[in-house]
Structures are given as C-alpha cells and as structure tokens.
XYZ file of C-alpha atoms in Angstrom:
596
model
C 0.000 0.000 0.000
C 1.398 3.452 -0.305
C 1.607 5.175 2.313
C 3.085 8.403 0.374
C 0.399 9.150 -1.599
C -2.092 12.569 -0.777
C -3.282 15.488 -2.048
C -0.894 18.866 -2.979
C -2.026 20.624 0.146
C -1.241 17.807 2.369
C 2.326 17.112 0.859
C 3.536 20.996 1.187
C 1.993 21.184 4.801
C 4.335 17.849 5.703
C 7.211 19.584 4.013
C 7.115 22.869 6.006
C 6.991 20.377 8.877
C 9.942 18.699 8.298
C 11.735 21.584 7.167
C 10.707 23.615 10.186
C 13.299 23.189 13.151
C 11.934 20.943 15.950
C 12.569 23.724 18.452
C 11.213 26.776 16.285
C 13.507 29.816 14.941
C 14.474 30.969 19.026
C 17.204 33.759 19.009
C 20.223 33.257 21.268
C 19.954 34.985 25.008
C 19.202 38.427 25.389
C 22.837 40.332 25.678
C 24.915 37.458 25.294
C 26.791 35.569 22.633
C 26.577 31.955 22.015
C 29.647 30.897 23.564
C 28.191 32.777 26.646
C 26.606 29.446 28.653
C 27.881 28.022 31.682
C 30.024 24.671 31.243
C 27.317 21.932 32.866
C 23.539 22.465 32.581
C 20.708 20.904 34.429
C 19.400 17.894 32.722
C 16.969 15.897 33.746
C 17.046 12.039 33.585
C 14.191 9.409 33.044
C 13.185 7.517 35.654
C 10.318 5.413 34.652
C 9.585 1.845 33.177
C 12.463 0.803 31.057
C 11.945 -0.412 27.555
C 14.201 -2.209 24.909
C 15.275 -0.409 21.614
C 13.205 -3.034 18.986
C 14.401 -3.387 15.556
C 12.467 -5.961 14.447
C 9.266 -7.402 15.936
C 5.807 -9.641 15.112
C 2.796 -7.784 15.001
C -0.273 -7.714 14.216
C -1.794 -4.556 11.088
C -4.504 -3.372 9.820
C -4.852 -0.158 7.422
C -7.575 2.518 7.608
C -8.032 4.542 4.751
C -9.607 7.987 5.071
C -13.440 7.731 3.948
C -13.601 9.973 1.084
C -16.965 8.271 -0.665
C -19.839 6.450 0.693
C -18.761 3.054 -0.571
C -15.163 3.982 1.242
C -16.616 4.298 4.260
C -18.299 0.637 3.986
C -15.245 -0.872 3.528
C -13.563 0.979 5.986
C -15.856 -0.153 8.768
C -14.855 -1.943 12.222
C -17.268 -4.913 10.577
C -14.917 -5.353 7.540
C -11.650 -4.617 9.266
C -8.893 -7.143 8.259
C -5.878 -7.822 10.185
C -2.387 -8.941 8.722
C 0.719 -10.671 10.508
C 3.667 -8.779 9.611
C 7.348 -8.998 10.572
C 8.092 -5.742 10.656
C 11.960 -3.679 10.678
C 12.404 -0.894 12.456
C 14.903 0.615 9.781
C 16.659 4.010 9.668
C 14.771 6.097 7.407
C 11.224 3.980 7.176
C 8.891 0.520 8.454
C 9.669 -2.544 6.282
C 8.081 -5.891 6.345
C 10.005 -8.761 5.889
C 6.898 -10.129 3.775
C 6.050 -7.526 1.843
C 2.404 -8.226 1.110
C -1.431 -6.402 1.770
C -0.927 -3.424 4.169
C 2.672 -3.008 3.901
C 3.823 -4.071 0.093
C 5.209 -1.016 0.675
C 7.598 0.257 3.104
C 6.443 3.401 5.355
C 9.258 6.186 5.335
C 9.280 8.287 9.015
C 9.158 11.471 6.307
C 5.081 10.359 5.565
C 4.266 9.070 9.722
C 2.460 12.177 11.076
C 2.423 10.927 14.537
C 2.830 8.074 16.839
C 0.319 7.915 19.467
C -1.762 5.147 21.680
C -5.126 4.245 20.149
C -7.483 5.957 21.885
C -10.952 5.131 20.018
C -13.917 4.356 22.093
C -14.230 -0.220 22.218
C -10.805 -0.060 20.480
C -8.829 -3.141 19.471
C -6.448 -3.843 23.010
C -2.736 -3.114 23.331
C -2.962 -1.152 20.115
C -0.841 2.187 18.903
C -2.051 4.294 16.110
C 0.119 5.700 12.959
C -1.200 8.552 11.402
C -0.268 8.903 7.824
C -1.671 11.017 5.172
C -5.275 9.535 3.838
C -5.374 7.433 6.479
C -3.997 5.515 9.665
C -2.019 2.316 10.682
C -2.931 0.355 13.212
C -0.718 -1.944 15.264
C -1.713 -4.278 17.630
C 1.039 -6.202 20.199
C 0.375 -9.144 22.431
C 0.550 -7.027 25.564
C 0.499 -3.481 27.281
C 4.423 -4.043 27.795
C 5.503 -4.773 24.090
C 2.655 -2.169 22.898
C 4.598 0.667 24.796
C 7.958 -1.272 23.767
C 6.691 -0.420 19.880
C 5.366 2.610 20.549
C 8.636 4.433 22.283
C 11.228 2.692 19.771
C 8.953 4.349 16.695
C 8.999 7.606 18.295
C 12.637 7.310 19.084
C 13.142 6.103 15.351
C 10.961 9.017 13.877
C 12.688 11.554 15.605
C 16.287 10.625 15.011
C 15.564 10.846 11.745
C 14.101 13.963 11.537
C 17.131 15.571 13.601
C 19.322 14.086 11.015
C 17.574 15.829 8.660
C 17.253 18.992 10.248
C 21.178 18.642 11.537
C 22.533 18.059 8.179
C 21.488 21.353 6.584
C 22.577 23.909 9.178
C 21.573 27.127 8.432
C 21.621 29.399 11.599
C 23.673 28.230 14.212
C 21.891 29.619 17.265
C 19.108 27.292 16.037
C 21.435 24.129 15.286
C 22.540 24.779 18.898
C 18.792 24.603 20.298
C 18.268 21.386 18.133
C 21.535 19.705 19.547
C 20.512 20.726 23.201
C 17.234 19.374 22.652
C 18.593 16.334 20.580
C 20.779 15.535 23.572
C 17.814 15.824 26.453
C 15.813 13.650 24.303
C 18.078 11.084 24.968
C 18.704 11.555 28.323
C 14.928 11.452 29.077
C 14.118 8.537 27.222
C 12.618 5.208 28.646
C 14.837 3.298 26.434
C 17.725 1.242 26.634
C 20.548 0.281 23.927
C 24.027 1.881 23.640
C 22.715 3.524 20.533
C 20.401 5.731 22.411
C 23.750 8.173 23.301
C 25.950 6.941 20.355
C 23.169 8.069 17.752
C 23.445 11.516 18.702
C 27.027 11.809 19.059
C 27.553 10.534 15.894
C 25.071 13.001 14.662
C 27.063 16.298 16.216
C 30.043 14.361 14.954
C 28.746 14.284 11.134
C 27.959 18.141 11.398
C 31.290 19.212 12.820
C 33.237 17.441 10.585
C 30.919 18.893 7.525
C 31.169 22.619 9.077
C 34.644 23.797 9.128
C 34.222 27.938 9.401
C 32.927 27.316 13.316
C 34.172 29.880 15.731
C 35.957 29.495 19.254
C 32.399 30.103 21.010
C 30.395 27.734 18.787
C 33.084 25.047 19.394
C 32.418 25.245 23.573
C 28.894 25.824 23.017
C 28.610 22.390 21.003
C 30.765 20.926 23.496
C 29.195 21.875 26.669
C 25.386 20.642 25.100
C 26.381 17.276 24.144
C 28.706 16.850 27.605
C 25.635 15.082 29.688
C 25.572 12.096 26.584
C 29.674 11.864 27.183
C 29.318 11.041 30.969
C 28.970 7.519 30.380
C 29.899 7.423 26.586
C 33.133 7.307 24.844
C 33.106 10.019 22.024
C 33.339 8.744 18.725
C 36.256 9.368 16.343
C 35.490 12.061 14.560
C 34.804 13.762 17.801
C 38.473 13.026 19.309
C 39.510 14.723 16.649
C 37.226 17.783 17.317
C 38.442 17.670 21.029
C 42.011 17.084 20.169
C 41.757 20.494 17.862
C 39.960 22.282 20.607
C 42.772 20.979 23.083
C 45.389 22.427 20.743
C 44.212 25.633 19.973
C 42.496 26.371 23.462
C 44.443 24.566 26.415
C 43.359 26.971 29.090
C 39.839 27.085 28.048
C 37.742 26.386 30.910
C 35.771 23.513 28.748
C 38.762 21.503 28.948
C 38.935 21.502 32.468
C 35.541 20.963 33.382
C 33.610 19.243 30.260
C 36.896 17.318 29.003
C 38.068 15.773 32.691
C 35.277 13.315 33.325
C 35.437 12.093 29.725
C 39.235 11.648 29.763
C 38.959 9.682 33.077
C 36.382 7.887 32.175
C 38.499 6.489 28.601
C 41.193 5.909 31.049
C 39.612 3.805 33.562
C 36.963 1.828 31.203
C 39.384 1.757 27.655
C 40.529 -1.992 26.726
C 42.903 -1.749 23.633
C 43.752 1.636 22.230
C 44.346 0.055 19.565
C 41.238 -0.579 18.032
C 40.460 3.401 18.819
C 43.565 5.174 18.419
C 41.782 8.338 18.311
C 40.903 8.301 22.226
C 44.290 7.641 22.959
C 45.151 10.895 20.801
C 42.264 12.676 22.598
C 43.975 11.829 25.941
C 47.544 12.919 24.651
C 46.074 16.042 23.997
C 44.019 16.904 27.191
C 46.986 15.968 29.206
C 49.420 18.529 27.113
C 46.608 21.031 27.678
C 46.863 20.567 31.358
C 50.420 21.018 31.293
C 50.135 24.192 29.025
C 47.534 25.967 32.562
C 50.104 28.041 34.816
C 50.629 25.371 37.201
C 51.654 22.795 34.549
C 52.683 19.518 35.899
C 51.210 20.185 39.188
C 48.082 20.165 37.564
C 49.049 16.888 35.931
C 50.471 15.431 38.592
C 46.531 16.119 40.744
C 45.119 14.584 37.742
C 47.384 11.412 37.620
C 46.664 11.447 41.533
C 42.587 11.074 41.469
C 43.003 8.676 38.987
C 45.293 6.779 40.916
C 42.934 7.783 44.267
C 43.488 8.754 47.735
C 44.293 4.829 48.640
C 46.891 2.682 48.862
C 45.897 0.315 46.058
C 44.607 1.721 42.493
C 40.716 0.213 42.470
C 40.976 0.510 38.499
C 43.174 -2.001 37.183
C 42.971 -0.496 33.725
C 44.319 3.018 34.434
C 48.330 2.297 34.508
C 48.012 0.474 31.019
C 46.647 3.194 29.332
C 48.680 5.551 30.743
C 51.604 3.850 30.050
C 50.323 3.697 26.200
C 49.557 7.519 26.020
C 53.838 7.998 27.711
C 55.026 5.653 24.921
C 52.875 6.779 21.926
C 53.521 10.398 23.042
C 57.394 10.202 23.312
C 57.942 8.308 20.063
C 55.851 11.090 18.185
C 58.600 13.341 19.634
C 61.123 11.140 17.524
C 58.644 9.999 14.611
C 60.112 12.939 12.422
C 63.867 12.296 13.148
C 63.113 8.818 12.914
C 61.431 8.602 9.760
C 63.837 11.470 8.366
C 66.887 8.641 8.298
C 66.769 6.251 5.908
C 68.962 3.228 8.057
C 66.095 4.130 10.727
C 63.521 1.561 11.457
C 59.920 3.051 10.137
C 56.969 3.326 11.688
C 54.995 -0.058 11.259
C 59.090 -1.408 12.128
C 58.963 0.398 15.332
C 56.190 -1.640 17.977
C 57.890 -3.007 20.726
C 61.148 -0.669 20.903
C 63.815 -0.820 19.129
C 64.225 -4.660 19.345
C 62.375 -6.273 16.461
C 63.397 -8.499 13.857
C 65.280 -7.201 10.788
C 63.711 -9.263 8.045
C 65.228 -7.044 5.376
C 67.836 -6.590 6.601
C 70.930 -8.453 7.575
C 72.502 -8.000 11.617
C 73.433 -4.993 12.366
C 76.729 -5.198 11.771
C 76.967 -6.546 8.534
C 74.423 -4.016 7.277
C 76.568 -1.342 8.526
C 79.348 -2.398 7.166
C 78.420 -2.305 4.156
C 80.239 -5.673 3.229
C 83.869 -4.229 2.558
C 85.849 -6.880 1.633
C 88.933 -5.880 3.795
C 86.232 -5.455 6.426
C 84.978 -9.221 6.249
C 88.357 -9.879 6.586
C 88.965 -8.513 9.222
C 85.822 -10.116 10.409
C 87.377 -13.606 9.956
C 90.758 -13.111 11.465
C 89.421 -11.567 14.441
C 87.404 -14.606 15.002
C 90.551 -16.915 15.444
C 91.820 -15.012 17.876
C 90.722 -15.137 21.499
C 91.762 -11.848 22.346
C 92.071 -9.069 20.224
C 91.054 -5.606 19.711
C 89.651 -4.092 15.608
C 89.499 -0.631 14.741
C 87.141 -0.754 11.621
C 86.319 2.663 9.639
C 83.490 2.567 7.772
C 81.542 5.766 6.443
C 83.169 7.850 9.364
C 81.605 5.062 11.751
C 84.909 4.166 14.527
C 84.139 0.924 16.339
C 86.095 -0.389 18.722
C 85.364 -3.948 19.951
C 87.206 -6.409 22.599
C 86.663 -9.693 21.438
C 86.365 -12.767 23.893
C 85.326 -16.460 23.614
C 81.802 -15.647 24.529
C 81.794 -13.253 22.121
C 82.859 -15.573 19.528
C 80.208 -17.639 20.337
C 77.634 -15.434 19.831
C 78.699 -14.294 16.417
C 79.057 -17.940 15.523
C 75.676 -18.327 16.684
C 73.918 -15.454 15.145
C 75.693 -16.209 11.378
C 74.071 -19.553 11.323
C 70.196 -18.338 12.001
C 68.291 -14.821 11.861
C 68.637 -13.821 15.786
C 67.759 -10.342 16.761
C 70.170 -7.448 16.838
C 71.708 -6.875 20.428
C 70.386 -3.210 21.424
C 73.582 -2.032 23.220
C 75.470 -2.929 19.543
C 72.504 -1.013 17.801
C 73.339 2.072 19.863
C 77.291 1.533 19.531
C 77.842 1.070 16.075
C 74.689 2.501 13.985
C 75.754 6.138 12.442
C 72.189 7.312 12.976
C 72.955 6.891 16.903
C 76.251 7.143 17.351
C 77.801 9.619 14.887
C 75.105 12.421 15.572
C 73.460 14.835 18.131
C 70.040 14.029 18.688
C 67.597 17.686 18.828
C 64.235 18.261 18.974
C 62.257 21.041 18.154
C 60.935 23.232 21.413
C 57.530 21.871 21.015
C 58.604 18.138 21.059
C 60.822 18.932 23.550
C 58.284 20.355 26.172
C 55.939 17.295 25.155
C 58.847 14.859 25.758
C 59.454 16.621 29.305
C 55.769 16.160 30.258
C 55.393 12.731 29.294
C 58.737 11.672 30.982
C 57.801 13.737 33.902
C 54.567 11.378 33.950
C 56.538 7.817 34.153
C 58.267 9.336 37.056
C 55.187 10.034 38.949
C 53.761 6.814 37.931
C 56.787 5.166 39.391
C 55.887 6.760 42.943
C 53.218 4.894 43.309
C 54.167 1.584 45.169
C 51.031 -0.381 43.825
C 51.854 0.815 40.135
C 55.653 0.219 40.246
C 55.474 -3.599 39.685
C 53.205 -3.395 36.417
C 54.906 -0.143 35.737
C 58.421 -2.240 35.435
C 56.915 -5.158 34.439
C 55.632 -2.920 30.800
C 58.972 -1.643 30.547
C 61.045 -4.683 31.055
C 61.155 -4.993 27.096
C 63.125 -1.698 26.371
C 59.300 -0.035 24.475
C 61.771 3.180 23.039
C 62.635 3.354 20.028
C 66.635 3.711 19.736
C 67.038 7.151 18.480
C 64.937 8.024 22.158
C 67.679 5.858 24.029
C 70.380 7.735 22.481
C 69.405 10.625 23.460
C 70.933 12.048 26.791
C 68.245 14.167 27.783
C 65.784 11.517 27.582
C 67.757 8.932 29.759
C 69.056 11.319 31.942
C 65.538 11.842 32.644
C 64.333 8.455 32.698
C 66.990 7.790 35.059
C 64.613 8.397 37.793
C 62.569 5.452 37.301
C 65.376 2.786 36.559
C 66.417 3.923 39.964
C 63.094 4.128 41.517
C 63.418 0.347 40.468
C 66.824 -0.496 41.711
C 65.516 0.674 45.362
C 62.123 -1.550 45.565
C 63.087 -4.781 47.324
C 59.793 -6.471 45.668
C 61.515 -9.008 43.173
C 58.709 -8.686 40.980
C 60.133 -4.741 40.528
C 63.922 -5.325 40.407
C 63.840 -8.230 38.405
C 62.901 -6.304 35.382
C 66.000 -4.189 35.253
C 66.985 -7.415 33.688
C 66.643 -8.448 30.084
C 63.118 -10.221 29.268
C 65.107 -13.220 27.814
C 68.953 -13.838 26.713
C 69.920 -12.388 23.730
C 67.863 -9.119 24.811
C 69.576 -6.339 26.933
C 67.611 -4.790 29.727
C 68.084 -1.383 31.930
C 70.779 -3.209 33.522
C 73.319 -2.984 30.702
C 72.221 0.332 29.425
C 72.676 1.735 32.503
C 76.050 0.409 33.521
C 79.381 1.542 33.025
C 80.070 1.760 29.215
C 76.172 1.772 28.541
C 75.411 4.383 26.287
C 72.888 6.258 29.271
C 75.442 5.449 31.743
C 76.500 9.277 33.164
C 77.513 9.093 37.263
C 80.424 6.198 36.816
C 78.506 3.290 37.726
C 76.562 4.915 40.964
C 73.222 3.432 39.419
C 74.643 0.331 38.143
C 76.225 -0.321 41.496
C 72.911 0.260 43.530
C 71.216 -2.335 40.625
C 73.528 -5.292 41.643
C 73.379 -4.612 45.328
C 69.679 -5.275 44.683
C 69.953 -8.168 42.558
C 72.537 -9.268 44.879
C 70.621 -8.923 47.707
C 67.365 -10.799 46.275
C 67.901 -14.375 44.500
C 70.072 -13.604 41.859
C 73.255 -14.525 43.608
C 74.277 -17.148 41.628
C 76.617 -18.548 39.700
C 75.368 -17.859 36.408
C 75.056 -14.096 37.356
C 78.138 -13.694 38.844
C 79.483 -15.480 35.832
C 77.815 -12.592 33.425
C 79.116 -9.946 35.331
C 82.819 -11.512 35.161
C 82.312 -11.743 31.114
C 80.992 -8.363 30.664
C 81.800 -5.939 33.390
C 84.513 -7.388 35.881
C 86.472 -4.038 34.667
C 83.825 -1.664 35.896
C 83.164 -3.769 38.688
C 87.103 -4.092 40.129
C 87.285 0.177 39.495
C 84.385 0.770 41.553
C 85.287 -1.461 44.124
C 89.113 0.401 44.361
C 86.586 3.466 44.644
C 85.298 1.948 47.567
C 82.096 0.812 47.185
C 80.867 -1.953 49.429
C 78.811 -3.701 46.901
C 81.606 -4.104 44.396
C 84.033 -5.258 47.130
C 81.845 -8.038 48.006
C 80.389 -9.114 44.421
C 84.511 -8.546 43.047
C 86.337 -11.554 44.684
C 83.784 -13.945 43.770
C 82.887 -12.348 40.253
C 87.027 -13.000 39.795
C 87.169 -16.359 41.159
C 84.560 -17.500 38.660
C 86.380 -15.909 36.091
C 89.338 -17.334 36.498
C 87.724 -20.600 36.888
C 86.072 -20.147 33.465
C-alpha cells in the first residue's frame, strides 16, 4: 500500500513540517553571545519503566483509509476490518516488512508518519498504537500493554532521530542548530529506552555536522561541546569527535571547557578503555588533554593532581585499567617526539618497524653489523681473522663510523651463533655502532621537547606509586623506546629516575625487570652500567642495581658469571673506589672468572 500518496495541500503542509526546526527559529539569550553558557547544565534524567530499543518485531496490522466516498466508508468499517501478521523492521529512514504483502507491500518512510500515538478510540482493538499517515492511519496491535509501549517508544525514538538528522545536516543558523543539539541531547537523556545507541546516535550526529562545518568559531566550538557533555558522561566520544576535542585541546588549552567538560570524559576512557588500539583516536584525545593541562600556569602540578585522582586517595589503584593506558599515552607520546627524526633517516627503522622498541626483527635486513658495514671486503676480513683469535682488539672505519670492539670467547660464540640463524640485533650494539645513533646529536624542536618533558615527567610520577611500580616495570622490562629516544641524553638522563626508583624496591617482581626479558635481549641493567650508552655518574646506578639483585635471589653462579664476562672491569674500578657492593660481588665475580 502506499503510504506516500495525498493530495498537494497535504504534501507541502508535511514539508514545512519537516523543514521547520523541531525547536522553532528561538534567538540566542538576550545580551549574550553563544559561547556565553555556563560549562554543565541541568538535565533531567528518566526515571520510569524501562523499555528495549526493537528493531524488528511480530505484530499484528490493519490499514484505515480515510473515507472519502460512501462506498469507502463501507469498507472501511470496524465490521470489515482485516488484520495482517507482519514482521516488521524498524529501519533508519522507514517501516519494512520482511513479507512484503497487503498493508505493507510497501515500506512506510518516518518522512510520511504524522504521529505516533496510543489508540485511543472508544471499544478499540487492546494493546494497540495508532500511525497517522496522510489519507489514512495504521494500526498496530502487540500481544501485551508491555511490548505495545515497547513499539510505541522505539517508533517515536526512530521518527525523531531521523528527523534531527535531517534537520542537523542542513545547518543554516547556528543559534538554532545549537537549540536542536541541546534538545537532541535531552531527548536522549529522558528517554525510557535502553541500547548503547540511544547516546551513540546523537554523538555521531554532532560528529557528522562538525566534521561537515569547518568555518565554526571558538564560542560555537564550547557551546557544542558543553550541550552534548551530559551524553559523554557515560559514553566514549566517537572518532570524529576526538579529533574535534584534540583540535579544541590544541588551539584552546586553558579554556575552561577543557577543564571541566573534558576531565570526566578523559577519566572515564582511562579507567573503562581496553585496547587503544582498536580506537587510536581516544588515545590521541587523551595525549592532547593531558598537554593542555600542562600548558595551565601550574603545569605539571596540575598533571600530577590529575594522575593522583586517577590513581585515588588509597593505597591500592581500584581501576586495574588506568596504569596500562597511561603507560600507552607515555610511549605513543614520546615516540611522536622522535617519529620525524626517525622517519627522516633512511637506516632508521619506520613506523609499522617500530612496535615493541627498538628490538624487532630485521627481516630485510641483515645483523646490524653486517648491514653497517656495508660488506667491505677488507672489512669481512677482518671479520674472519678476528674470530681466530681469542683476544684481540679491531678498529674498523666505515663511512666515518669508529668501532672499537674487545673480542672474547663468549663473544665468539655469539657471532658464531647469530651467522648460522636470523637472531635479533643486540640493542647495546645497535646504539654503539649505527651512524644514525652514534655519529650524531640528537635535537628536537621546542615543542617536542616540552611534550617529551611532560610525558617523561609522567613515568616518574607513575613510578611513585608503590602499587603501580610492579606493572609499571613489568611494561617496561622490554626496552618499548625506540633507539634514536635511548640515544638521546636528555631523555635517559631523565628516565633515570625510574630505573632507579626500580633499583631501590626490594619487591623481586620490581627489580627483576632491570633485567633483560630473555637472553639475547639487553635490559636497563646494561644500558645503565658503566660503558652503557645512558650510563652518566660512573657506575653509581649500576652499582645500587647489583646490590639489589645481589641482595634478592640472583646470587648465583650464572650471574656472577655474566658480570665476570661483561663488566669485571667496571666492577674491580668501583670497588678500588670503595664501594661496598663491588668489594663483596669482586672476589667472587674474579674467582669465577678465572675458573672459566
């Protein structure tokens, strides 16, 4: 049947209709601009009966047709009434039967439903709801009261969605898009039903327009923001949306929307958020806030409150999920302060190289040193002899690279062992002997500096916390920074803080982690010691790491062994410097190297 059909007069009223803003043409407040409303309004929630969004549904139908002649009215009459069993879909833009047959051949767009009410009629049919179309009205008839109000609220919720999408994609005056979104957003709020697209619907709606309307002014921006803040309470914003934030964070830190409309939604992403990476865009949304915080004229002190309620006033974190994801928003933010060097260099790993670190497979590539090389000839030679040797010391020049390497039995071993399969570069050599690390100075522009600072500044406060320092260590225990980050001195200088916030926990779960995740890997332990390329106070740190590895289970003979192979020299200086530790790790580090 078509619903569509009716005469001229009808069709332009229901256009005006549509056209026509829900809210009416209202001007903006007497003597004040848009951007002029406070940054939380009063909104009122529903507290009634509680209903299920339906999008599909049995139920019974019967068509009335408007009487226009006598013999119309005959067959129109309660006597001749015939009712059909339809399956019907709640779609986006109309009704559709899944048999489309009788009444409803044709679908019924929301554009031709004049209203949705309860049918009213004196002796009418029970648990029926009335759809008034032009020439006529639709009756539906459900098993109960319950499912009758069940259809009734998810047509009226279907109905008006689309009409603000209409309205909302054709703004014209602004003061009266803001009235629709305010109103858009209480409808919501106030409604008796529940399904998660009840507040995603219309945040994807004010997402759609902002993205389509790029000439918006500062005001308009908070204005938008600050009438669709009740829907982001217990939603997380959609993409498109991040990116609106993230702008607004950028070019408005101290803006008093960030502090008060922004905070709950940011805490909320961090506490409830399961995998950034299936929405990358919160993640951005929450680098940005926290930047903004540190751009207010208290800077980290305002971060460092923030970190503190999410952490809250006890001694144990009650949300598990809050260290993980701000552990992801410190790594992602620091490597963006590299990205640009990084992906400036062509022997640098690229993005989709860079994951875990700089500690990843080279499948096109050869080892490091090899690649680096460049396969000289007199080079591999060199390469050979040195092997037959057990001690001996190269100096190899290659593209102004100067590497200097003492060469052991264990360290023949290793090479011998890493020709004959594809094992992962050793980090330390990456940092030694690559030119992009070792050959240059490492700067960063003023902005990437101050967003390095903050970020770094963040890992030490996280480290603080005693309930947070054994996950903290435990996601940094594989080395997550890329290597042009660990050759930087101001970064590890800084970072410093936490490897020895480490190094002083006597929780094994904490100082085990300075060690490498697995053999083959190096750890905070050797880039911190003596000869380490973030090694700066002669072994201080390095000597307060074995004294708690010492101290804990890891006096054994295989460690003592590893520091005899690698750093008995550092270890024998610093105990001639006096230091208790290294005078009672040295004799026994020597007798089991002389025993080996």
């Amino acid at each position: 049947m078509d619903f569509t059909n009716s005469s001229c007069g009808e069709s332009d009223h229901r256009q005006i209709e549509e056209n026509k803003p829900l809210l009416g043409e209202m001007s903006a407040p007497e003597g004040g601009k848009m951007g002029a409303v406070p940054c939380r309004r009063a909104v009122v929630h529903f507290n009634g009966m509680r209903y299920k969004l339906l999008q599909e549904g049995d139920i019974q139908v019967c068509v009335i047709r408007h009487p226009r002649t006598f013999l119309s009215k005959i067959l129109t009459s309660k006597f001749l009434r015939r009712w059909e069993p339809h399956h019907l879909t709640l779609a986006d833009n109309s009704l559709t039967s899944a048999t489309p047959t009788g009444y409803m051949e044709d679908s019924m767009p929301y554009s031709a439903i004049e209203d949705v009410q309860l049918l009213s009629w004196e002796n009418a049919p029970k648990y029926c709801l009335q759809l008034t179309f032009p020439g006529g009205t639709v009756l539906l008839q459900a098993a109960n009261s319950y499912l009758r109000d069940q259809w009734f609220h998810s047509l009226q919720w279907k109905k008006k969605i689309y009409k603000y999408k209409k309205v909302l994609s054709n703004p014209n005056r602004w003061e009266v898009v803001l009235k629709e979104i305010r109103s858009l957003v209480d409808m919501a709020l106030t409604s008796p039903l529940q399904d998660d697209s009840i507040h995603q619907a219309p945040l994807e709606i004010v997402s759609k327009l902002l993205s389509e309307s790029i000439n918006l002014t500062t005001q308009e921006h908070e204005s938008i923001i600050v009438a669709i803040a009740p829907l982001l309470e217990n939603n997380h914003p959609p993409p498109d949306l991040c990116e609106f934030f993230c702008k607004h964070c950028r070019e408005r830190p101290r803006s008093m929307v960030v502090i008060e409309v922004f905070t709950p939604v940011v805490q909320r992403i961090l506490k409830h958020n399961m995998d950034f990476g299936k929405c990358p865009r919160l993640r951005l949304f929450t680098q940005e806030y926290i930047l903004a915080l540190n751009e207010l004229n208290a800077g980290m002190e305002v971060v460092k409150k923030f970190i503190h309620s999410m952490h809250g006033p006890t001694a144990n974190c009650p949300h598990p999920r809050v260290l993980p994801n701000l552990v992801a928003v410190c790594l992602a933010a620091i490597y963006s302060c590299y990205e640009e060097f990084i992906n400036s260099r062509d022997n640098s790993p690229s993005l989709k190289e860079i994951r875990n670190g700089c500690q990843q497979q080279c499948d096109r590539k050869p080892n490091i040193p090899l690649r680096l090389l460049h396969t000289n000839p007199d080079l591999v030679s060199q390469e050979v002899t040195s092997a037959d040797s057990r001690h001996k010391t190269v100096i190899v020049t290659s593209n102004e690279v100067h590497v200097e390497v003492e060469r052991n039995n264990t360290v023949n071993q290793k090479l011998k062992a890493n020709t004959g399969n594809d094992s992962e570069p050793n980090l330390i050599d990456c940092l030694l002997i690559s030119p992009a690390c070792s050959t240059m100075s490492i700067e960063l522009s003023p902005q990437a500096e101050r967003v390095l600072e903050c970020y770094v500044e963040i890992l030490k406060i996280l480290s603080d916390y005693d309930d947070w320092r054994p996950a903290l260590a435990s996601l940094l225990q594989p080395i997550p920074f890329p290597k042009e980050a660990l050759a930087h001195e101001t970064f590890t200088k800084e970072l410093k803080y936490v490897i020895q916030r480490f190094a002083e926990d006597p929780r094994q779960e904490v100082h085990s982690c300075l060690l490498s995740v697995r053999a083959g890997k190096d750890g905070w332990f050797q880039l911190y010691s003596p000869g380490g390329v973030a090694c700066d106070d002669d072994g201080e740190l390095f000597a307060s790491m074995v004294h708690i590895l010492m101290g804990s289970c890891y006096k054994t003979k295989k460690f003592l062994l590893s520091l005899a192979e690698n750093k008995l020299g550092p270890c024998m200086l610093l105990a001639l410097r006096g230091n208790q530790t290294m005078v009672e790790v040295g004799e026994p580090a020597r007798t089991e190297h002389t025993l080996h």
